[in-house]
PDB file of N, CA and C in Angstrom:
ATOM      1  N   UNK A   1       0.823  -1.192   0.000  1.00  0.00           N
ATOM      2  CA  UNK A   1       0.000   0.000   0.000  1.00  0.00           C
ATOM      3  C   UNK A   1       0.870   1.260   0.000  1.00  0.00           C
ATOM      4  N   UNK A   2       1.940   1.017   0.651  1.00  0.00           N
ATOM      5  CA  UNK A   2       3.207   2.698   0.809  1.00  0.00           C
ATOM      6  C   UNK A   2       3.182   2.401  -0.333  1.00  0.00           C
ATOM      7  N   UNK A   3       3.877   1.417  -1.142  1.00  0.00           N
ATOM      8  CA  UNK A   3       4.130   1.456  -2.401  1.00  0.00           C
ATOM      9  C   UNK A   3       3.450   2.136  -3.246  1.00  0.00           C
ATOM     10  N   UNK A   4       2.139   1.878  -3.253  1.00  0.00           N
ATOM     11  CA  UNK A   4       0.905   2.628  -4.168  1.00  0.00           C
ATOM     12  C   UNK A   4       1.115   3.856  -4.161  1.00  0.00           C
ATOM     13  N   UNK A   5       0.805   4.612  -2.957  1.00  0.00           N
ATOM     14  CA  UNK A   5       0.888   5.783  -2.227  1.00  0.00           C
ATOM     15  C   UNK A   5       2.061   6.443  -2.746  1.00  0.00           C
ATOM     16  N   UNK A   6       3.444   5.847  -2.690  1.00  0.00           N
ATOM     17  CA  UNK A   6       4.723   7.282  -3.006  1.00  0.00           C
ATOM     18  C   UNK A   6       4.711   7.027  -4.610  1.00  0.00           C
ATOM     19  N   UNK A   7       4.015   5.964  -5.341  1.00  0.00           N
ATOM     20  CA  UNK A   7       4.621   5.820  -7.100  1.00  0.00           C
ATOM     21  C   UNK A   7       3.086   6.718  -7.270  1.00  0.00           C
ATOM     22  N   UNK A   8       2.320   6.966  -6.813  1.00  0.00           N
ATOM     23  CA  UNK A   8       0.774   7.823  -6.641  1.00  0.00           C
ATOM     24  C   UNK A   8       1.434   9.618  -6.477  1.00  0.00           C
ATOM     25  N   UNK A   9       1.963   9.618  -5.387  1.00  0.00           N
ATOM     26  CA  UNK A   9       2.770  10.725  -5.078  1.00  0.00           C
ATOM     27  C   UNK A   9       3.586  10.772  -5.873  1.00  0.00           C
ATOM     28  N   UNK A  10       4.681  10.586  -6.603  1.00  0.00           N
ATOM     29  CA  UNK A  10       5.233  10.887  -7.206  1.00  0.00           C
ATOM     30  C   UNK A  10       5.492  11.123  -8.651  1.00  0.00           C
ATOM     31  N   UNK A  11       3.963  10.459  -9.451  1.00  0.00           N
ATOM     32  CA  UNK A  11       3.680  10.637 -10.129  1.00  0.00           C
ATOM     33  C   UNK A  11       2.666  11.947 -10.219  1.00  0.00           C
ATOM     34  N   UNK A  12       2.070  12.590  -9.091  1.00  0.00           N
ATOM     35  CA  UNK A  12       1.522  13.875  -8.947  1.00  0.00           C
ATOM     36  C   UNK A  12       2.514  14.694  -9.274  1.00  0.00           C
ATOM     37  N   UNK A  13       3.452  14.737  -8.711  1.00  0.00           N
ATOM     38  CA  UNK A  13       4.644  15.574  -8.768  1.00  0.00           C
ATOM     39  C   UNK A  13       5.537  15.837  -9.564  1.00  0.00           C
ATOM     40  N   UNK A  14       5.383  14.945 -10.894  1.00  0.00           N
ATOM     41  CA  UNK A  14       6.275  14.738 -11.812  1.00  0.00           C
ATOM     42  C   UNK A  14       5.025  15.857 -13.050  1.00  0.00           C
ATOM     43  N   UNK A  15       3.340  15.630 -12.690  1.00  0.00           N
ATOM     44  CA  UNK A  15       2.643  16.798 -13.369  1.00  0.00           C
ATOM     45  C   UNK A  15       3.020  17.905 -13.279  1.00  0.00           C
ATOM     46  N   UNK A  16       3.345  18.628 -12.377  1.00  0.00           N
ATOM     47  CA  UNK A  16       3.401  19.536 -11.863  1.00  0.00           C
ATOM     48  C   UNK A  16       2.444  20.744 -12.271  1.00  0.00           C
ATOM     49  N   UNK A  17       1.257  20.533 -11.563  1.00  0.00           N
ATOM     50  CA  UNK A  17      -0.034  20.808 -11.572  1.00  0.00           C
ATOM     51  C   UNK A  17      -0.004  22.270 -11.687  1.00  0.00           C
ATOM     52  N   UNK A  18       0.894  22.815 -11.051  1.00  0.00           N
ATOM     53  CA  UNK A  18       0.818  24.372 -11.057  1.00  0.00           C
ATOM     54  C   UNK A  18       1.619  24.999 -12.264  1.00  0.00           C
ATOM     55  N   UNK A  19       2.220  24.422 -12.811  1.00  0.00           N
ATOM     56  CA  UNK A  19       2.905  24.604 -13.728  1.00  0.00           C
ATOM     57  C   UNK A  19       1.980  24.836 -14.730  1.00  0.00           C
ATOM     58  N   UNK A  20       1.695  23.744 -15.216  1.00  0.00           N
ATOM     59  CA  UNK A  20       0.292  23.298 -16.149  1.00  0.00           C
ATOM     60  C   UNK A  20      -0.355  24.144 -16.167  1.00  0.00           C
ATOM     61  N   UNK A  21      -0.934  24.556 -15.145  1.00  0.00           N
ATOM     62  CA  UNK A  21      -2.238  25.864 -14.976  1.00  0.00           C
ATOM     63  C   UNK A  21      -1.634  26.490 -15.353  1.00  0.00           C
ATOM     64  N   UNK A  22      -0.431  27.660 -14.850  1.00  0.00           N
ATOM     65  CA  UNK A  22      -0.274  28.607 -15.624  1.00  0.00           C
ATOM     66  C   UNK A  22       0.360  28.498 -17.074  1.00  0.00           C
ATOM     67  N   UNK A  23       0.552  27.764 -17.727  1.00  0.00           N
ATOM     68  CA  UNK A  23       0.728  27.789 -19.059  1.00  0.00           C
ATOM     69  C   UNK A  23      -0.798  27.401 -19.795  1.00  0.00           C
ATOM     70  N   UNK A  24      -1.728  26.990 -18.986  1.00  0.00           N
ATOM     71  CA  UNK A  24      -3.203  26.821 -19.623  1.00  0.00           C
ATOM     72  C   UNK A  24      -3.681  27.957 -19.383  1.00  0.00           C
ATOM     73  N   UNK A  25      -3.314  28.746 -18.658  1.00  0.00           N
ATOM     74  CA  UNK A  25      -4.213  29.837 -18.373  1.00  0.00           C
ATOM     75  C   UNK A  25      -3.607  31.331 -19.523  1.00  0.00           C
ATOM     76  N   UNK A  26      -2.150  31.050 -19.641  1.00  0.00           N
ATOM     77  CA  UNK A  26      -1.503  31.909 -20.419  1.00  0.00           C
ATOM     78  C   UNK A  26      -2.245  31.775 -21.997  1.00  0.00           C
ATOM     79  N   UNK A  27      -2.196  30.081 -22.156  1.00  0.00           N
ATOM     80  CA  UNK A  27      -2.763  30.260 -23.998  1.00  0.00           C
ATOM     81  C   UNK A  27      -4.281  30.252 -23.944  1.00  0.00           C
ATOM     82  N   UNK A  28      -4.793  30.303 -22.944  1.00  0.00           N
ATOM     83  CA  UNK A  28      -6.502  30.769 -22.742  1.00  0.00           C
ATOM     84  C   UNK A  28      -6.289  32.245 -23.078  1.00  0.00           C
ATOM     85  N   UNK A  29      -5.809  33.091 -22.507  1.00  0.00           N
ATOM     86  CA  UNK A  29      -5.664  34.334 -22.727  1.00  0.00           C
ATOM     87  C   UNK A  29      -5.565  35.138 -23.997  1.00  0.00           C
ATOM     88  N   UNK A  30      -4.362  34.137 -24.418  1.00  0.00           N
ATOM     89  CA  UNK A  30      -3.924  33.862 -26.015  1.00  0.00           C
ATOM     90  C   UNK A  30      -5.124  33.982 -27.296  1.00  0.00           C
ATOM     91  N   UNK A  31      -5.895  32.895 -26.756  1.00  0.00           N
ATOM     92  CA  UNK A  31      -6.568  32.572 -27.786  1.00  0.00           C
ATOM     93  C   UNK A  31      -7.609  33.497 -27.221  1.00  0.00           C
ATOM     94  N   UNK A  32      -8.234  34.013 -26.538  1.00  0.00           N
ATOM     95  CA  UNK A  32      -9.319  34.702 -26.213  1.00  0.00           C
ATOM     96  C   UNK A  32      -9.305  36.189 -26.955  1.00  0.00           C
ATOM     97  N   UNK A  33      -7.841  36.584 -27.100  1.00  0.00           N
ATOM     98  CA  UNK A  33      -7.041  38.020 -27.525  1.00  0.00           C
ATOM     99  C   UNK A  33      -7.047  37.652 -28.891  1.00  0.00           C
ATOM    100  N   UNK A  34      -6.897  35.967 -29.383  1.00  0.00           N
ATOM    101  CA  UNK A  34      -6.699  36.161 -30.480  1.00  0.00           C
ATOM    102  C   UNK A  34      -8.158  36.196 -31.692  1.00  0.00           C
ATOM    103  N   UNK A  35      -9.383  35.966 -31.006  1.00  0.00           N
ATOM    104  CA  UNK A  35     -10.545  35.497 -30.898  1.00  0.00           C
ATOM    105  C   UNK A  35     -11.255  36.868 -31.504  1.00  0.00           C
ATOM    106  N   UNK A  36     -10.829  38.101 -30.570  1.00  0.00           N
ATOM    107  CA  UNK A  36     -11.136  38.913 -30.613  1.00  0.00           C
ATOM    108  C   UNK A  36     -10.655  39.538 -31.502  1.00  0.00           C
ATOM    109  N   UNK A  37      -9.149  39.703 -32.191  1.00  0.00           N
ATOM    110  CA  UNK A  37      -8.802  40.160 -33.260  1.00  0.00           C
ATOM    111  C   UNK A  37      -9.016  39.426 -34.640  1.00  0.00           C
ATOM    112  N   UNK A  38      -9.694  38.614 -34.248  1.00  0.00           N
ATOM    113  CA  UNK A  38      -9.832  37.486 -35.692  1.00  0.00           C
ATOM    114  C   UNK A  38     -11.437  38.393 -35.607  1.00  0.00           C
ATOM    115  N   UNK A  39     -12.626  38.670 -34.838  1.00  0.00           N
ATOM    116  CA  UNK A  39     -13.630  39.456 -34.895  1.00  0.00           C
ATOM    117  C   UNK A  39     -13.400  40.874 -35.451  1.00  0.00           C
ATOM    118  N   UNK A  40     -12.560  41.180 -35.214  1.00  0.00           N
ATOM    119  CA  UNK A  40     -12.195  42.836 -36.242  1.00  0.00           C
ATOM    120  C   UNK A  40     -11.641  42.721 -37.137  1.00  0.00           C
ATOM    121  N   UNK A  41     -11.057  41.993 -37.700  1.00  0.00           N
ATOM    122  CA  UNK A  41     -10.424  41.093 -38.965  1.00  0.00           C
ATOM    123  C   UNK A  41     -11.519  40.736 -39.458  1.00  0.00           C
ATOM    124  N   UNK A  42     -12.670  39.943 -39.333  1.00  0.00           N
ATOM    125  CA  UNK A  42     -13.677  39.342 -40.054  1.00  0.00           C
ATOM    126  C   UNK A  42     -14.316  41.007 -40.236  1.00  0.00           C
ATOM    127  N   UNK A  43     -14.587  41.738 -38.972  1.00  0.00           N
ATOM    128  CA  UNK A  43     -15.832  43.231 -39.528  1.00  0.00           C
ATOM    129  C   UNK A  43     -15.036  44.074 -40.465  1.00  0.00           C
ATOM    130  N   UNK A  44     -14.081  44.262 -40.349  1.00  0.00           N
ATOM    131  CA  UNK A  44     -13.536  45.275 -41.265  1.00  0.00           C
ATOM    132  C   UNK A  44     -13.446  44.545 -42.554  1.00  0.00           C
ATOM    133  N   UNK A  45     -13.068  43.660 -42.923  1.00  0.00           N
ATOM    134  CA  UNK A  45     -13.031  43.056 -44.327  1.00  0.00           C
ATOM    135  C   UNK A  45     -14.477  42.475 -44.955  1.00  0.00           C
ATOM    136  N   UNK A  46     -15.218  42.225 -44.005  1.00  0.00           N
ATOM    137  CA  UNK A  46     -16.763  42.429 -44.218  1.00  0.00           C
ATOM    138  C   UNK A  46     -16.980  44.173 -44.806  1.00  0.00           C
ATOM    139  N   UNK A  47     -17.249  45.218 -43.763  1.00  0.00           N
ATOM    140  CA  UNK A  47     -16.673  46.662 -44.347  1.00  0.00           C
ATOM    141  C   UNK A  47     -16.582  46.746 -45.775  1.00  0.00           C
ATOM    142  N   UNK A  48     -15.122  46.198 -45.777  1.00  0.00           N
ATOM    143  CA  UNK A  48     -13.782  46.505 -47.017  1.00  0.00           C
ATOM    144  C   UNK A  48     -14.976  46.048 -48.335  1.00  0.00           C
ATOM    145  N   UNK A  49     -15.501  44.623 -48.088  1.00  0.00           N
ATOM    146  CA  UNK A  49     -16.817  44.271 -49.244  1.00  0.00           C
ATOM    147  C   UNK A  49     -17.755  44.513 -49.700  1.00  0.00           C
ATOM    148  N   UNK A  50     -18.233  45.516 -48.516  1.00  0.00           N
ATOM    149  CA  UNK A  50     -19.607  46.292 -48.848  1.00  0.00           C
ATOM    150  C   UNK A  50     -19.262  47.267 -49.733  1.00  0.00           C
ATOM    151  N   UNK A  51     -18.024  47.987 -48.919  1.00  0.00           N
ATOM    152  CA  UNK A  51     -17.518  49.240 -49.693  1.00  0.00           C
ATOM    153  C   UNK A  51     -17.397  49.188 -51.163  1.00  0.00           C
ATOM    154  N   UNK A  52     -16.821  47.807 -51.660  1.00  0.00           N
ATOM    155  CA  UNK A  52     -16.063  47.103 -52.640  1.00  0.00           C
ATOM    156  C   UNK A  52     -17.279  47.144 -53.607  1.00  0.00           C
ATOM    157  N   UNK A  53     -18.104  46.341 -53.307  1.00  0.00           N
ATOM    158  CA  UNK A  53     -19.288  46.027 -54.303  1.00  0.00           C
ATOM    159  C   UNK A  53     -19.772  47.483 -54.711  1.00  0.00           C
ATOM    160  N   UNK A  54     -19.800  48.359 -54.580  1.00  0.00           N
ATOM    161  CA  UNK A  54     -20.065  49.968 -54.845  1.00  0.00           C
ATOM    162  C   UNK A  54     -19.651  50.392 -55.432  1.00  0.00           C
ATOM    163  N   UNK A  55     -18.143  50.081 -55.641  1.00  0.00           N
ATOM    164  CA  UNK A  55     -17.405  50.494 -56.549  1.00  0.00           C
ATOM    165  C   UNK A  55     -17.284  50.238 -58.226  1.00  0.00           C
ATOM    166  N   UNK A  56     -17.826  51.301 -58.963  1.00  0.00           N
ATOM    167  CA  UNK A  56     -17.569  50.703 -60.536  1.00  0.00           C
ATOM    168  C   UNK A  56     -16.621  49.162 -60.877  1.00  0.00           C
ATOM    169  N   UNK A  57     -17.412  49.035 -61.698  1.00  0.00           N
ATOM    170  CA  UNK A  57     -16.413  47.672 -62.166  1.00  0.00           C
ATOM    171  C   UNK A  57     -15.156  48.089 -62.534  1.00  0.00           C
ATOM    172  N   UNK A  58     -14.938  49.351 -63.090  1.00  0.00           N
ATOM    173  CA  UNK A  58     -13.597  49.782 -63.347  1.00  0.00           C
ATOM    174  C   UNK A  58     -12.763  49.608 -62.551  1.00  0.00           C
ATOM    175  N   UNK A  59     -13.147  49.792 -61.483  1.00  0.00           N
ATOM    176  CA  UNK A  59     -12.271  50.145 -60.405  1.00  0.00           C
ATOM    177  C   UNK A  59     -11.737  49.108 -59.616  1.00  0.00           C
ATOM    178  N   UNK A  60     -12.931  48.040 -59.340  1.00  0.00           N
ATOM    179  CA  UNK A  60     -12.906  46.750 -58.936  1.00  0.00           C
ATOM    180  C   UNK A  60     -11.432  46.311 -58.938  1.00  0.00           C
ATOM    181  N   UNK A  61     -10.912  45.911 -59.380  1.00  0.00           N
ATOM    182  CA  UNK A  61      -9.601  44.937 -59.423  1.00  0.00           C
ATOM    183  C   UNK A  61      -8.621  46.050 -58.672  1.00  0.00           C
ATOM    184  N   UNK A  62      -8.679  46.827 -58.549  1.00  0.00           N
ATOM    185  CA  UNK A  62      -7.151  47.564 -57.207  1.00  0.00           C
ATOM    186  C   UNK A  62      -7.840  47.395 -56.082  1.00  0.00           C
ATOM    187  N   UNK A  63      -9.416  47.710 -56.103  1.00  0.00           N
ATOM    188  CA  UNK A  63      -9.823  47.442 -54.893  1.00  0.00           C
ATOM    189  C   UNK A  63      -9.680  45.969 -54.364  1.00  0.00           C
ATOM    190  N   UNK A  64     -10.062  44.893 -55.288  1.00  0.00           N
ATOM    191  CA  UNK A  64      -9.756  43.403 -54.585  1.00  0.00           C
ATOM    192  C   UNK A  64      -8.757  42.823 -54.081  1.00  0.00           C
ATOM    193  N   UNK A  65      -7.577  43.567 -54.343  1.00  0.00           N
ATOM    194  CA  UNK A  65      -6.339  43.424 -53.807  1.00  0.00           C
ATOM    195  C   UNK A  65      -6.338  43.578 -52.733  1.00  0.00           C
ATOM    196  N   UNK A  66      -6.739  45.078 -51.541  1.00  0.00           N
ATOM    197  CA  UNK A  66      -7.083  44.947 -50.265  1.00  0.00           C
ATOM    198  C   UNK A  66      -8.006  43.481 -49.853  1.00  0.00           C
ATOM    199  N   UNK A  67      -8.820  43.522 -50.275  1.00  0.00           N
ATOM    200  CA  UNK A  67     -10.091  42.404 -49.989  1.00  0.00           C
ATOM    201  C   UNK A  67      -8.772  41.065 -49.912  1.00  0.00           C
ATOM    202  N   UNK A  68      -8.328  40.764 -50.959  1.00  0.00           N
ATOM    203  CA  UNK A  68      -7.275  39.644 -51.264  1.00  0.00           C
ATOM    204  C   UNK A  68      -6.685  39.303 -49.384  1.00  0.00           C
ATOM    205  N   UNK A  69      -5.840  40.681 -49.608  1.00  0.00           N
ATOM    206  CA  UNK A  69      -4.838  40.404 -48.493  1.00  0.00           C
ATOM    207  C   UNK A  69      -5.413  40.215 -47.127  1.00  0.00           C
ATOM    208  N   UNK A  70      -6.398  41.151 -46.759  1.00  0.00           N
ATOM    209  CA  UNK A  70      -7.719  40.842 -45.724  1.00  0.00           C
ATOM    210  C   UNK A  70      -8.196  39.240 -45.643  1.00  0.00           C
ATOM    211  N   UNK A  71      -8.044  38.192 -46.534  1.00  0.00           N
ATOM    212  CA  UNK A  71      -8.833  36.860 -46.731  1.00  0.00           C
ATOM    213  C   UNK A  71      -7.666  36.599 -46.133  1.00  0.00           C
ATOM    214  N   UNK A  72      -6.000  36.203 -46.462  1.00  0.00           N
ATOM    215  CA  UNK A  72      -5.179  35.984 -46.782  1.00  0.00           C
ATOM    216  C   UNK A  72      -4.732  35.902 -45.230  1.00  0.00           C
ATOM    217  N   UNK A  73      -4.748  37.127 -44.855  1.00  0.00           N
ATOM    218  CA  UNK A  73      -4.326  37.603 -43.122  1.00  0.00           C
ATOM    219  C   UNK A  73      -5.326  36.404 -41.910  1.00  0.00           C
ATOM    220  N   UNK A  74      -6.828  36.552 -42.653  1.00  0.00           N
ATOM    221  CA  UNK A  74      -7.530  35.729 -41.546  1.00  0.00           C
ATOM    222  C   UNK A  74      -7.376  33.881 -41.890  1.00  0.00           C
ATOM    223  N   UNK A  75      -6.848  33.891 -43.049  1.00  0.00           N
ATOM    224  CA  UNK A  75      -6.493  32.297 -43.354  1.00  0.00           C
ATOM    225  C   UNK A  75      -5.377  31.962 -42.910  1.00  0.00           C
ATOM    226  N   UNK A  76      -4.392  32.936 -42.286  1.00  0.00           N
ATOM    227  CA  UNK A  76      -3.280  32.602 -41.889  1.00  0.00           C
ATOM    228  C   UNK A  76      -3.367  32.558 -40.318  1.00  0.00           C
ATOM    229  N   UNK A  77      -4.434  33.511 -39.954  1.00  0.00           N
ATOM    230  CA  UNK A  77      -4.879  33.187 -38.140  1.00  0.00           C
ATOM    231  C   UNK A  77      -5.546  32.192 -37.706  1.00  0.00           C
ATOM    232  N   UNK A  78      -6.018  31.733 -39.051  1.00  0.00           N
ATOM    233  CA  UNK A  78      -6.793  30.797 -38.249  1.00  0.00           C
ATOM    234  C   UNK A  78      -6.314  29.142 -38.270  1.00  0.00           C
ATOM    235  N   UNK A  79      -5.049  29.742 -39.220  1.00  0.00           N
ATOM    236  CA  UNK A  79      -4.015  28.301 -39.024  1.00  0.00           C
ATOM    237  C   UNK A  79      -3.218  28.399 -37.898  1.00  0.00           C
ATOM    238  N   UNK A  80      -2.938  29.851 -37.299  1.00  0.00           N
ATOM    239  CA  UNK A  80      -2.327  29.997 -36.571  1.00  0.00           C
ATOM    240  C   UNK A  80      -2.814  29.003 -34.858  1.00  0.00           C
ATOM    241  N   UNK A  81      -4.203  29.571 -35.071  1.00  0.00           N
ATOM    242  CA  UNK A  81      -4.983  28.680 -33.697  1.00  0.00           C
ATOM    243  C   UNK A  81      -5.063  27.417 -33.894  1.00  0.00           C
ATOM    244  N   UNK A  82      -4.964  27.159 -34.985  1.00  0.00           N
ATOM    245  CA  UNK A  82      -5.312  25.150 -34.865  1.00  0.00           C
ATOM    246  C   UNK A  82      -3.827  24.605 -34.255  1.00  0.00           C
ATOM    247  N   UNK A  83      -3.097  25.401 -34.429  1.00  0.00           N
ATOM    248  CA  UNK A  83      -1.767  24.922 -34.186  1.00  0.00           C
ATOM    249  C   UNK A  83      -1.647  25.270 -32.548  1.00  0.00           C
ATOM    250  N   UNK A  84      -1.875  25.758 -32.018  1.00  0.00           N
ATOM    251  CA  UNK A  84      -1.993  26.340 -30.562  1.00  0.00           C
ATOM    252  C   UNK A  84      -2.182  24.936 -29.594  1.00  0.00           C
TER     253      UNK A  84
END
């Protein structure tokens, strides 16, 4: 039964439980910050499309270039979080 008890204990200790938390609590933060800038990233390039569609067809293609890089930025955040 000691036996149980210190390979029990010492396998608690080898978690190191407090450790853990604060690095879970750090990329909670992370992703919560990042959550929120991926939400102003999605409204403004939402924005950028409304604006876009208004614009003569002439004009269209310099404007899609913003729009482009706007897609481009949130496809790259949101690879960024799967990886997290």
């Amino acid at each position: 039964m000691a036996d149980n008890f210190s390979g029990a204990l010492s396998t608690w200790r080898s978690i190191n439980l407090s450790e853990l938390q604060k690095t879970l609590d750090e990329q909670g933060v992370q992703i919560v910050d990042n959550q929120k800038e991926s939400v102003i990233g999605r409204k403004g390039l939402s924005d950028k499309t409304k604006e876009w569609k208004k614009v003569p067809d002439e004009e269209k293609l310099a404007g899609f270039k913003g729009l482009l890089k706007g897609t481009t930025f949130l496809n790259s955040f949101w690879h960024m979080l799967l990886n997290i």
